[in-house]
Tab-separated table of C-alpha atoms in Angstrom:
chain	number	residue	atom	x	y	z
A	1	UNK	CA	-84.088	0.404	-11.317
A	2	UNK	CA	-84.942	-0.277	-7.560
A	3	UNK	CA	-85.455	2.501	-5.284
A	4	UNK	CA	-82.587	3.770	-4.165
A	5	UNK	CA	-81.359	3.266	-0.452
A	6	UNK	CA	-77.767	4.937	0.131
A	7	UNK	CA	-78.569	4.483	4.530
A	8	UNK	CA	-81.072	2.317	6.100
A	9	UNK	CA	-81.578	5.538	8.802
A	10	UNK	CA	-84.247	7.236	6.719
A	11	UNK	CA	-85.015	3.842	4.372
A	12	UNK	CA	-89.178	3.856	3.910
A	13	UNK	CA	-89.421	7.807	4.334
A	14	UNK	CA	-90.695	9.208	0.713
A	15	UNK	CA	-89.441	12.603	-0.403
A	16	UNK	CA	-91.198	14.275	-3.107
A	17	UNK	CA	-88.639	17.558	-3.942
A	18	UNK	CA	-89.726	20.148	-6.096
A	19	UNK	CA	-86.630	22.398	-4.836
A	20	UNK	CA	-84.623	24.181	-7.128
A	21	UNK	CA	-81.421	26.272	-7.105
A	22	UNK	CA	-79.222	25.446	-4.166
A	23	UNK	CA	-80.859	25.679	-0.421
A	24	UNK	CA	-83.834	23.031	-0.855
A	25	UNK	CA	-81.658	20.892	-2.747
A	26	UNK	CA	-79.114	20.890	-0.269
A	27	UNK	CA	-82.099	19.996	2.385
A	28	UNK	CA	-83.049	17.232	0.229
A	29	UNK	CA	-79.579	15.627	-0.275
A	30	UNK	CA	-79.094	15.309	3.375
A	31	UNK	CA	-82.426	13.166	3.495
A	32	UNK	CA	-81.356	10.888	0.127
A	33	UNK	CA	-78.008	10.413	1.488
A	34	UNK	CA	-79.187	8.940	4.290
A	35	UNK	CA	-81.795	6.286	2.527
A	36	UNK	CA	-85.005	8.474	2.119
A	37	UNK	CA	-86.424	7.825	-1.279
A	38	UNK	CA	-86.395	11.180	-2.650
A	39	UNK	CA	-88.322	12.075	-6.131
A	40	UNK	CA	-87.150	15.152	-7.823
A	41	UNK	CA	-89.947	16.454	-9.544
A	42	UNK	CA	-89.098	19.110	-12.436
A	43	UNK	CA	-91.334	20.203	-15.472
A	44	UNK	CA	-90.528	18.639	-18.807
A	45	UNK	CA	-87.522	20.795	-20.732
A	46	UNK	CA	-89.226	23.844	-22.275
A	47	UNK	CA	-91.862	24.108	-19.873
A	48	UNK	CA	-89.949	26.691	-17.195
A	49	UNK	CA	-87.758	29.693	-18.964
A	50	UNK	CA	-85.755	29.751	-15.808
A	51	UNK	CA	-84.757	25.768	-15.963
A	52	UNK	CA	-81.091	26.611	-17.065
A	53	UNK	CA	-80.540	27.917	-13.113
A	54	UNK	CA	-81.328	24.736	-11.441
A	55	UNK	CA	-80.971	22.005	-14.540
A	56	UNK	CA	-78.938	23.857	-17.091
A	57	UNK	CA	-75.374	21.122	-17.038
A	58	UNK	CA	-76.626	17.799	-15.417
A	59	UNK	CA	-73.387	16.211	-15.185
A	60	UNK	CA	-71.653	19.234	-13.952
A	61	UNK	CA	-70.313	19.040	-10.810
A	62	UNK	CA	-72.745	21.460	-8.878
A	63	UNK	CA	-75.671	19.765	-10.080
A	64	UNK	CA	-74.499	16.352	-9.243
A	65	UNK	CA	-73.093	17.208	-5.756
A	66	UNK	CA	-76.374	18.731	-5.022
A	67	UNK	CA	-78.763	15.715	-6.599
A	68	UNK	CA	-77.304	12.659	-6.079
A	69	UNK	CA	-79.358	9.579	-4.712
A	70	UNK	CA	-82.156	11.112	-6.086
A	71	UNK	CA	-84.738	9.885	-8.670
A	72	UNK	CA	-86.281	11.931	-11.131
A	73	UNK	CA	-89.982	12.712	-12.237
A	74	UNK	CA	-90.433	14.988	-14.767
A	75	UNK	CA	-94.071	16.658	-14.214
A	76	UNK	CA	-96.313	19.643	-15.511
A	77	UNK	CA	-98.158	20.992	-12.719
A	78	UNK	CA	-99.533	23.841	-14.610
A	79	UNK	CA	-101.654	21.456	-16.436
A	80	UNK	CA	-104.947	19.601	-14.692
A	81	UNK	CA	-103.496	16.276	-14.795
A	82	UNK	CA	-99.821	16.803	-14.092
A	83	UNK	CA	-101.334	18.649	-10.561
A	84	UNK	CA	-103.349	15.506	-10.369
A	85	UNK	CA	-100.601	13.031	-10.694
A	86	UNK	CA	-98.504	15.125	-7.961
A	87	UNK	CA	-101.644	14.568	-5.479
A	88	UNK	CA	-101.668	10.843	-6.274
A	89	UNK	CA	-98.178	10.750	-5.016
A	90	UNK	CA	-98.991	12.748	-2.042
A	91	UNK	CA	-101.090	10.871	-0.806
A	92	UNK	CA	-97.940	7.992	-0.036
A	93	UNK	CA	-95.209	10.341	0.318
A	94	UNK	CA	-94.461	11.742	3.996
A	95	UNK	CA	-92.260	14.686	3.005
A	96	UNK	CA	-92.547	17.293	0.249
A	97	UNK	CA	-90.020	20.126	-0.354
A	98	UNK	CA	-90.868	23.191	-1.928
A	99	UNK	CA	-88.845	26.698	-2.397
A	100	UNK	CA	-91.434	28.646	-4.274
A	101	UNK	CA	-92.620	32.089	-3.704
A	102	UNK	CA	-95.478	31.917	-1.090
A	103	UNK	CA	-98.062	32.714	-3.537
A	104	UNK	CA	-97.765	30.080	-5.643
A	105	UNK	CA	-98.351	27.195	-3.629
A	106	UNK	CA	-101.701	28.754	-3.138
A	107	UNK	CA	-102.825	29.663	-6.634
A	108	UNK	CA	-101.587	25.656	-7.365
A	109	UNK	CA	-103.279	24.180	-4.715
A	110	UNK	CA	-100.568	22.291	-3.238
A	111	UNK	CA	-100.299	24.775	0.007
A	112	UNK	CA	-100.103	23.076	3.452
A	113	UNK	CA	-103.477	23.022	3.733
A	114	UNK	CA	-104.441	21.488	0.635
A	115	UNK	CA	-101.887	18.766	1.520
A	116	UNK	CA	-103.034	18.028	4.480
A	117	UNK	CA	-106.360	17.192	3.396
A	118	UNK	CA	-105.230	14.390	1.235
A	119	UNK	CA	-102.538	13.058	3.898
A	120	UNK	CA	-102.446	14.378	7.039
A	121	UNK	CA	-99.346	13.152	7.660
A	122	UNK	CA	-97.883	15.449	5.175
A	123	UNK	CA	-94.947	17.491	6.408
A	124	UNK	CA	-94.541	20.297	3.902
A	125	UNK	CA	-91.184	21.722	4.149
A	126	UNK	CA	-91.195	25.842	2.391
A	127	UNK	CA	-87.885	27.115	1.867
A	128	UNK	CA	-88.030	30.668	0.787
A	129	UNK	CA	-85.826	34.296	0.614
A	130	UNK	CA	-88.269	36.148	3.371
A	131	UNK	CA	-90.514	34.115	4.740
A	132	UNK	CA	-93.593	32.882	4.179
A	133	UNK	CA	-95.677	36.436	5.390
A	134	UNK	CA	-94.482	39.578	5.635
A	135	UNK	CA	-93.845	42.910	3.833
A	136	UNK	CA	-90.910	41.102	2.075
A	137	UNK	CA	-92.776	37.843	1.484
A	138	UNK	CA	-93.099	38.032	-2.126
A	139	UNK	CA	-89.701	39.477	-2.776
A	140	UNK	CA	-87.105	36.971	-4.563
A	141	UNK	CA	-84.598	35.823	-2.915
A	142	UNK	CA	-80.582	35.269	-3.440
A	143	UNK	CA	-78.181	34.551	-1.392
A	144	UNK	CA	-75.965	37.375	-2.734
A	145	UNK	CA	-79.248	39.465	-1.390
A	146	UNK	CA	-79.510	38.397	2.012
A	147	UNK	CA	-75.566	38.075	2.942
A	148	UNK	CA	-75.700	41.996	2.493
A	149	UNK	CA	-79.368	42.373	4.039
A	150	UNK	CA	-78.581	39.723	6.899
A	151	UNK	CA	-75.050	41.224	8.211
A	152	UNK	CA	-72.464	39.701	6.682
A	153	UNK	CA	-71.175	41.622	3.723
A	154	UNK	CA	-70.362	44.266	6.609
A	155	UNK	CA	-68.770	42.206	8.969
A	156	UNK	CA	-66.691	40.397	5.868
A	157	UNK	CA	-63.865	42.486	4.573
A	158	UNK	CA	-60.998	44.792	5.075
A	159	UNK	CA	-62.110	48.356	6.695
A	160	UNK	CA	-60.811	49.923	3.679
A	161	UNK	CA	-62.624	47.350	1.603
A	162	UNK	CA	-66.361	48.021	1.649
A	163	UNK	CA	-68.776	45.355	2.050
A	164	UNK	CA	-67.548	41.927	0.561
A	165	UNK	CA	-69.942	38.920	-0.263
A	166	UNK	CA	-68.587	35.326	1.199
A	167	UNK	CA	-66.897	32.950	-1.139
A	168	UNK	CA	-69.592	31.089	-0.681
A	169	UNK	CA	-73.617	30.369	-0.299
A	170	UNK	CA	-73.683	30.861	3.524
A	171	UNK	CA	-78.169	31.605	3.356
A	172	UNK	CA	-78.384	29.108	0.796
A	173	UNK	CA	-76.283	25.998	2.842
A	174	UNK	CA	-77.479	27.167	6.284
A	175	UNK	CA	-80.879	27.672	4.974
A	176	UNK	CA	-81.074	24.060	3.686
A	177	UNK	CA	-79.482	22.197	6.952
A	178	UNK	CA	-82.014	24.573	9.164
A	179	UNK	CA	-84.942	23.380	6.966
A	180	UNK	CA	-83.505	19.480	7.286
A	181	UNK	CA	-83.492	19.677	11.378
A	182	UNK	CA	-86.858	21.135	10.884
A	183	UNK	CA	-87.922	18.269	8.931
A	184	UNK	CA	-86.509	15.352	11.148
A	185	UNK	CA	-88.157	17.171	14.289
A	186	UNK	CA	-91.638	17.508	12.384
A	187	UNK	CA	-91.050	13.518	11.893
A	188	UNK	CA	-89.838	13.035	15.412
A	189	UNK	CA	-92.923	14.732	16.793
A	190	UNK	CA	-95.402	12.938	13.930
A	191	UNK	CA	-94.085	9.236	15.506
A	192	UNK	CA	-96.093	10.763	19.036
A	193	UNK	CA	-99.264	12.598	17.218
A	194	UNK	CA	-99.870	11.032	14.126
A	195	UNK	CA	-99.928	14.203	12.206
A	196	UNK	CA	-97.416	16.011	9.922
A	197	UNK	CA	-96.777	19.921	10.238
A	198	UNK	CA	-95.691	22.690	7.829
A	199	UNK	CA	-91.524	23.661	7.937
A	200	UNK	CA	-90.789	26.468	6.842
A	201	UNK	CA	-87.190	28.091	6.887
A	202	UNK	CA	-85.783	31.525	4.683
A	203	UNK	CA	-82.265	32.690	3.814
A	204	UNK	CA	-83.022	35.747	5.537
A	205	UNK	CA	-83.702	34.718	9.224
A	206	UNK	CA	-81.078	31.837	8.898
A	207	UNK	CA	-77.991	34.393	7.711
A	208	UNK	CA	-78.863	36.487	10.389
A	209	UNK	CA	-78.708	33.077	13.043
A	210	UNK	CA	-75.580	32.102	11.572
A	211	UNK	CA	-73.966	35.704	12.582
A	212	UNK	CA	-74.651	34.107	15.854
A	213	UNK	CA	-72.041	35.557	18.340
A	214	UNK	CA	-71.356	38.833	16.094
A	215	UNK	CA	-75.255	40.007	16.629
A	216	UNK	CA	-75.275	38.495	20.011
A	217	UNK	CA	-72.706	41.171	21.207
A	218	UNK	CA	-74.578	43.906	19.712
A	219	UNK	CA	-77.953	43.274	21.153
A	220	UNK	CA	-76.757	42.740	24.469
A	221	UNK	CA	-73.514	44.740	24.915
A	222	UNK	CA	-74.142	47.618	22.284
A	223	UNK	CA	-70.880	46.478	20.908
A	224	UNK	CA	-71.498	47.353	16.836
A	225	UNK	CA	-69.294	44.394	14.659
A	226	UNK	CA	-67.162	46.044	11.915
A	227	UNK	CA	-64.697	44.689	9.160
A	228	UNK	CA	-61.693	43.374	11.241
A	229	UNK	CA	-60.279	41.522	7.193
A	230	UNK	CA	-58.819	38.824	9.222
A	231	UNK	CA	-58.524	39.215	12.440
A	232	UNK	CA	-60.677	37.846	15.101
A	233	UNK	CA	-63.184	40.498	16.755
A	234	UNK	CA	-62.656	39.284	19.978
A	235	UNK	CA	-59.853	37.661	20.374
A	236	UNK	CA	-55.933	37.859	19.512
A	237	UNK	CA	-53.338	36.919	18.200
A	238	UNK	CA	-55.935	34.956	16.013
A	239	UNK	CA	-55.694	35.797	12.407
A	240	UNK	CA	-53.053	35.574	9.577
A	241	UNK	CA	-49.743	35.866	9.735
A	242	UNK	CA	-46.474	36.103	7.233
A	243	UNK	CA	-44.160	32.950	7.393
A	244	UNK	CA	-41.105	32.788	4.951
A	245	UNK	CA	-42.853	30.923	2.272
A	246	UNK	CA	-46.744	31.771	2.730
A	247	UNK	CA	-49.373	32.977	5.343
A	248	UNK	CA	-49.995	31.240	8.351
A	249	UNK	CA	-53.484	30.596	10.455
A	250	UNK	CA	-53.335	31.253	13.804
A	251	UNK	CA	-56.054	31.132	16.044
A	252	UNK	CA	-54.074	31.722	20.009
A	253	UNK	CA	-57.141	32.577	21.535
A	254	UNK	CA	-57.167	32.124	25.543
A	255	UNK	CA	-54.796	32.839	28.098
A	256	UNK	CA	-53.423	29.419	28.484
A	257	UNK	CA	-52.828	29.193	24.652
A	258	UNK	CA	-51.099	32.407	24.463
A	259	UNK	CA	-48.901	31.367	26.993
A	260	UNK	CA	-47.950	28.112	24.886
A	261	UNK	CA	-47.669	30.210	22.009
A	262	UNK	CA	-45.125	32.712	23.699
A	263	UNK	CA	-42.897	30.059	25.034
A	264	UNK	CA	-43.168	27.516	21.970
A	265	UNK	CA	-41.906	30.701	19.839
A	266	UNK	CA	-39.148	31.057	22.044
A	267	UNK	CA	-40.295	34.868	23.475
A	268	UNK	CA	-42.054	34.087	26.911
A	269	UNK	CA	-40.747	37.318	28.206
A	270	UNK	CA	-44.325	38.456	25.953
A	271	UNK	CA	-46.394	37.286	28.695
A	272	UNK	CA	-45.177	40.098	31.269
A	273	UNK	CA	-45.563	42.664	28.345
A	274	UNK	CA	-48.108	45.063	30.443
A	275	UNK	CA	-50.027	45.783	26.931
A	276	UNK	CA	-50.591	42.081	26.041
A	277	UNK	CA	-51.757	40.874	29.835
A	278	UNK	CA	-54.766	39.713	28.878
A	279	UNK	CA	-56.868	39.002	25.469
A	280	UNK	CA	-58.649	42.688	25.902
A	281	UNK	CA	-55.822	44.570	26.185
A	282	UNK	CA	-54.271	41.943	22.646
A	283	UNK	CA	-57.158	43.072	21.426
A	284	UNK	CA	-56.668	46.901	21.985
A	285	UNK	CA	-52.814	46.757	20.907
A	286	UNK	CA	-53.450	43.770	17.943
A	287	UNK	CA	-51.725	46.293	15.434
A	288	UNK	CA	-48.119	46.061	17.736
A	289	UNK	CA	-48.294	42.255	18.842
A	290	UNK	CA	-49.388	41.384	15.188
A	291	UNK	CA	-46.383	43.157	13.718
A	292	UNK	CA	-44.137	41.511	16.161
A	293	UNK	CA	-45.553	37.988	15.688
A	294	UNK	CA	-44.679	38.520	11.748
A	295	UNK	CA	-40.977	38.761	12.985
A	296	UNK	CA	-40.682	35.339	14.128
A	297	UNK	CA	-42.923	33.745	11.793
A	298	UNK	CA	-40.860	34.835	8.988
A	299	UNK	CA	-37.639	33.640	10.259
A	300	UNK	CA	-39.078	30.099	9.021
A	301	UNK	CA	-41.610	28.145	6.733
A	302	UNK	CA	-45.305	27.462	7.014
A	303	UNK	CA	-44.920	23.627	7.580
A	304	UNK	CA	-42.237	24.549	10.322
A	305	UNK	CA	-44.736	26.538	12.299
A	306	UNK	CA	-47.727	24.138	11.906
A	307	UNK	CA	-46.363	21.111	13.263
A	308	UNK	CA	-44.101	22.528	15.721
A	309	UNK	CA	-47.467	25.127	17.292
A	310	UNK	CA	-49.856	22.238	16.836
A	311	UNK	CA	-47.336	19.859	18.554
A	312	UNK	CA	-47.459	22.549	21.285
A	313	UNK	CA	-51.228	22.701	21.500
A	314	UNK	CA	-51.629	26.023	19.739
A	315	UNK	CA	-53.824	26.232	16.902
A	316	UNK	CA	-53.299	26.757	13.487
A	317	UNK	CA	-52.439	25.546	9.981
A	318	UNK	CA	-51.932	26.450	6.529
A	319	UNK	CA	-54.075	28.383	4.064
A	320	UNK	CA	-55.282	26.158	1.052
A	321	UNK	CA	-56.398	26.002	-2.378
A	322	UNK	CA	-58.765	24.615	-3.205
A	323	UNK	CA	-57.022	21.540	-4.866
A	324	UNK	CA	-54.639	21.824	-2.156
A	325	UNK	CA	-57.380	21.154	0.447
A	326	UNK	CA	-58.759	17.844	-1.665
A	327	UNK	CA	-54.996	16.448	-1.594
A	328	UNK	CA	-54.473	16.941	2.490
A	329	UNK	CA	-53.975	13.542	4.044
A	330	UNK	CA	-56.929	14.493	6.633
A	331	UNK	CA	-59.394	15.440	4.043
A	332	UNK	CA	-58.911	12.318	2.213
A	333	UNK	CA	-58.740	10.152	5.646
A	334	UNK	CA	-61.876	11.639	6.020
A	335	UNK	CA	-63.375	10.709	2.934
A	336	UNK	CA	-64.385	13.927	2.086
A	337	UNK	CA	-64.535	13.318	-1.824
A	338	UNK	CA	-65.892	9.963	-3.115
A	339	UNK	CA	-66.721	9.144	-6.998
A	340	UNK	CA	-69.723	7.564	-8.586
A	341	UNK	CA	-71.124	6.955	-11.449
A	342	UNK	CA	-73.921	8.106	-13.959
A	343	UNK	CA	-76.026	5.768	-15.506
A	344	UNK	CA	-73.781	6.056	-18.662
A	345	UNK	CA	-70.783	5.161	-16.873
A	346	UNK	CA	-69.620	9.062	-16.422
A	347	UNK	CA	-67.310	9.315	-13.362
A	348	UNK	CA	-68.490	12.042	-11.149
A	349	UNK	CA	-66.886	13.109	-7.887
A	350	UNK	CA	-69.205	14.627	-4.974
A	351	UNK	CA	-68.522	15.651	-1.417
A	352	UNK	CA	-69.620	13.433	1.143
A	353	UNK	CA	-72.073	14.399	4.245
A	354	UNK	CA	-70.222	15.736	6.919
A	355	UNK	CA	-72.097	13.897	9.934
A	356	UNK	CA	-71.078	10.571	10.544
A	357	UNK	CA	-73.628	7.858	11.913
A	358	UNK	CA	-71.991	4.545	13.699
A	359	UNK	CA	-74.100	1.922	12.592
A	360	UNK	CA	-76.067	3.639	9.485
A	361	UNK	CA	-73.801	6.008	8.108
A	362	UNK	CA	-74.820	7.933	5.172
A	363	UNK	CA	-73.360	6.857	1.369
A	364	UNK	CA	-73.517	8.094	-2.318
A	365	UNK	CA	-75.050	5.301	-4.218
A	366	UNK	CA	-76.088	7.007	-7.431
A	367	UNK	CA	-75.097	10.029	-9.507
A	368	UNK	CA	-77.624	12.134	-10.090
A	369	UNK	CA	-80.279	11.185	-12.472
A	370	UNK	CA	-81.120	12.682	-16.376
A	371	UNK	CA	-83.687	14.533	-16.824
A	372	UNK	CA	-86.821	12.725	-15.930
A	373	UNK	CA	-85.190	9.416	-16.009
A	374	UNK	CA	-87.194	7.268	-13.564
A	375	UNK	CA	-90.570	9.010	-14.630
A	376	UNK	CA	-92.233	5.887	-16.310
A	377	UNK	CA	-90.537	3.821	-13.380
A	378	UNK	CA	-92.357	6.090	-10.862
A	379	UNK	CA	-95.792	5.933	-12.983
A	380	UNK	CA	-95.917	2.867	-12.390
A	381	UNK	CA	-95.096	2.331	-8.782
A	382	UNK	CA	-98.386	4.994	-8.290
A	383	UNK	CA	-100.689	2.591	-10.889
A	384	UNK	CA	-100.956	4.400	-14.420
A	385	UNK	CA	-99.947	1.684	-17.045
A	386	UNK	CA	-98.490	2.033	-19.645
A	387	UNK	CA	-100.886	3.663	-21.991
A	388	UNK	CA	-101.553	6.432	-19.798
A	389	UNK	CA	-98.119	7.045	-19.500
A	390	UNK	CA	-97.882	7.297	-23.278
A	391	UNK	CA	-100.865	9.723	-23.575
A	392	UNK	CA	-99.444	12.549	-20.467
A	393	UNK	CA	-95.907	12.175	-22.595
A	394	UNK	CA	-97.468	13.093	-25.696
A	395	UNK	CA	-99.852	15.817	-24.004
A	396	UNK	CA	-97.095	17.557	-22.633
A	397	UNK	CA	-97.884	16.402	-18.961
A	398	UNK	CA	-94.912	14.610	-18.329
């Protein structure tokens, strides 16, 4: 097969991706999806007693949302030649994505430095738990871990709750869009010196920067965040709410949207109520004005109060399932879901890339590949023939 292009805005960039698990994948996809020829590199089944984490169900949807537009190279870089043939291709590749623990690149030989020596227009992108040095550097890393030791679990919950984990990977995604900005910045800034750089990015310090606002406050104002289930910390009425057939989002935050919201609900006598003058003082009585907002919202349905709030300019809207939220006529306007194909004819749906480019939009051109199923194809393209190939299958190197 040809190389795949899904986007002419990264076409001629080569990716070689030895990421596994979730947050260097996700960096990866973002660079396939929009044209980079990305290689995903994995050792021959067998070879890793962890390979059912990151390869276990290839056509399952988690592995195909998170690998699509790639092409794969299977490749045994504990042996001589398999670290040999990965060198070969470094030498034409510009990027190469790794999320081992930091001591392994080293004892490999396929650290930064290393790589730089045979192209110094390498970037190497490290994606790891703690960072690359450190007392925690050698630690492994979930994202389980770091939501509880990067703030989250205790901001997420009820008060009566305990700690709660997030629904979903928050280190892992964030982790793998930081590491992609870093990556298009290290190419940005390679166009004006010539040379590549080492990216590295960890769950840890990207879960805390995605608490953004919530450790803001505390560093500067002292002001410690705690469960609020969910309410807003700062700001109310914004939170859930009990219509007649369901819960409601509402996010009134502002004085000029709580003043739509009181007149739109037909009580704007609420916006002379001394104890809701202001969002501080919603804050400080939230218990009352969220007890009184139930009222109304009862006396009618969810769909009632979402078109006839967001009609007034007052956010909020209904609270999904998940195959709800694939069937909403903005989701699908969107394109948010698009199907493919594997190379057996297997229909696979993925999610698209949320960023939008006007003249070279990302695409999904390709399921995600079998196991290995462009190595000879790649072989080839970096000059071993065919009886080479042959021999490294048969030695275990590929």
């Amino acid at each position: 097969m040809a190389k795949i292009t899904a986007s002419g805005a990264l076409e001629g960039l080569r990716v070689l991706d030895l990421s596994r698990v979730r947050a260097g994948p996700t960096c990866v996809r973002m660079l396939a999806d929009f044209g980079a020829d990305v290689i995903r590199i994995e050792p021959p089944p067998g070879v890793d007693p962890n390979e059912g984490m990151f390869a276990g169900n290839r056509l399952g949807g988690d592995f195909q949302n998170l690998n699509r537009n790639k092409r794969a190279l299977t490749l045994n870089l504990k042996k001589p030649e398999g670290l040999e043939v990965f060198k070969r291709l470094v030498k034409d590749a510009d990027i190469v994505v790794e999320n081992w623990r930091p001591d392994v690149k080293a004892r490999l030989g396929v650290d930064y430095a290393s790589l730089k020596a045979i192209n110094p227009r390498i970037i190497l992108a490290s994606i790891s738990g703690f960072g690359q040095d450190g007392p925690y550097a050698k630690r492994p890393g979930f994202d389980q871990i770091v939501q509880g030791m990067g703030g989250l679990m205790a901001v997420t919950g009820f008060p009566e709750t305990g700690p709660i984990r997030a629904g979903i990977a928050v280190a892992d995604s964030s982790t793998g869009l930081y590491a992609a900005i870093g990556i298009l910045v290290a190419l940005r800034e390679r166009e004006r010196s010539g040379e590549g750089q080492w990216v590295h990015a960890s769950l840890l310090h990207s879960q805390v920067a995605m608490m953004d606002f919530q450790v803001a406050r505390y560093l500067n104002e002292g002001d410690e965040p705690l469960r609020a289930g969910n309410d807003h910390p700062t700001s109310s009425p914004m939170g859930m709410f009990r219509a007649a057939d369901g819960e409601l989002n509402l996010g009134a935050s502002g004085q000029g949207t709580w003043v739509r919201l009181c007149n739109t609900i037909g009580r704007p006598e609420w916006v002379d109520e001394p104890d809701w003058a202001n969002e501080k003082l919603r804050v400080k009585n939230r218990a009352r004005l969220n007890a009184a907002l139930d009222e109304v919202f009862a006396t009618n349905t969810v769909g009632h109060w979402v078109d006839t709030l967001n009609a007034a300019g007052v956010p909020c809207g209904p609270v999904y399932t998940v195959p709800q939220m694939v069937e909403d006529e903005q989701i699908r306007h969107l394109g948010v879901v698009e199907e493919t194909h594997t190379s057996d004819g297997k229909p696979i749906r993925v999610i698209t890339q949320p960023v939008t480019l006007s003249r070279t939009p990302a695409a999904v051109a390709t399921a995600a590949p079998y196991w290995g199923e462009q190595t000879d194809e790649i072989l080839r393209e970096a000059g071993y023939d065919d009886a080479g190939i042959a021999r490294m299958r048969a030695e275990g190197v590929i």
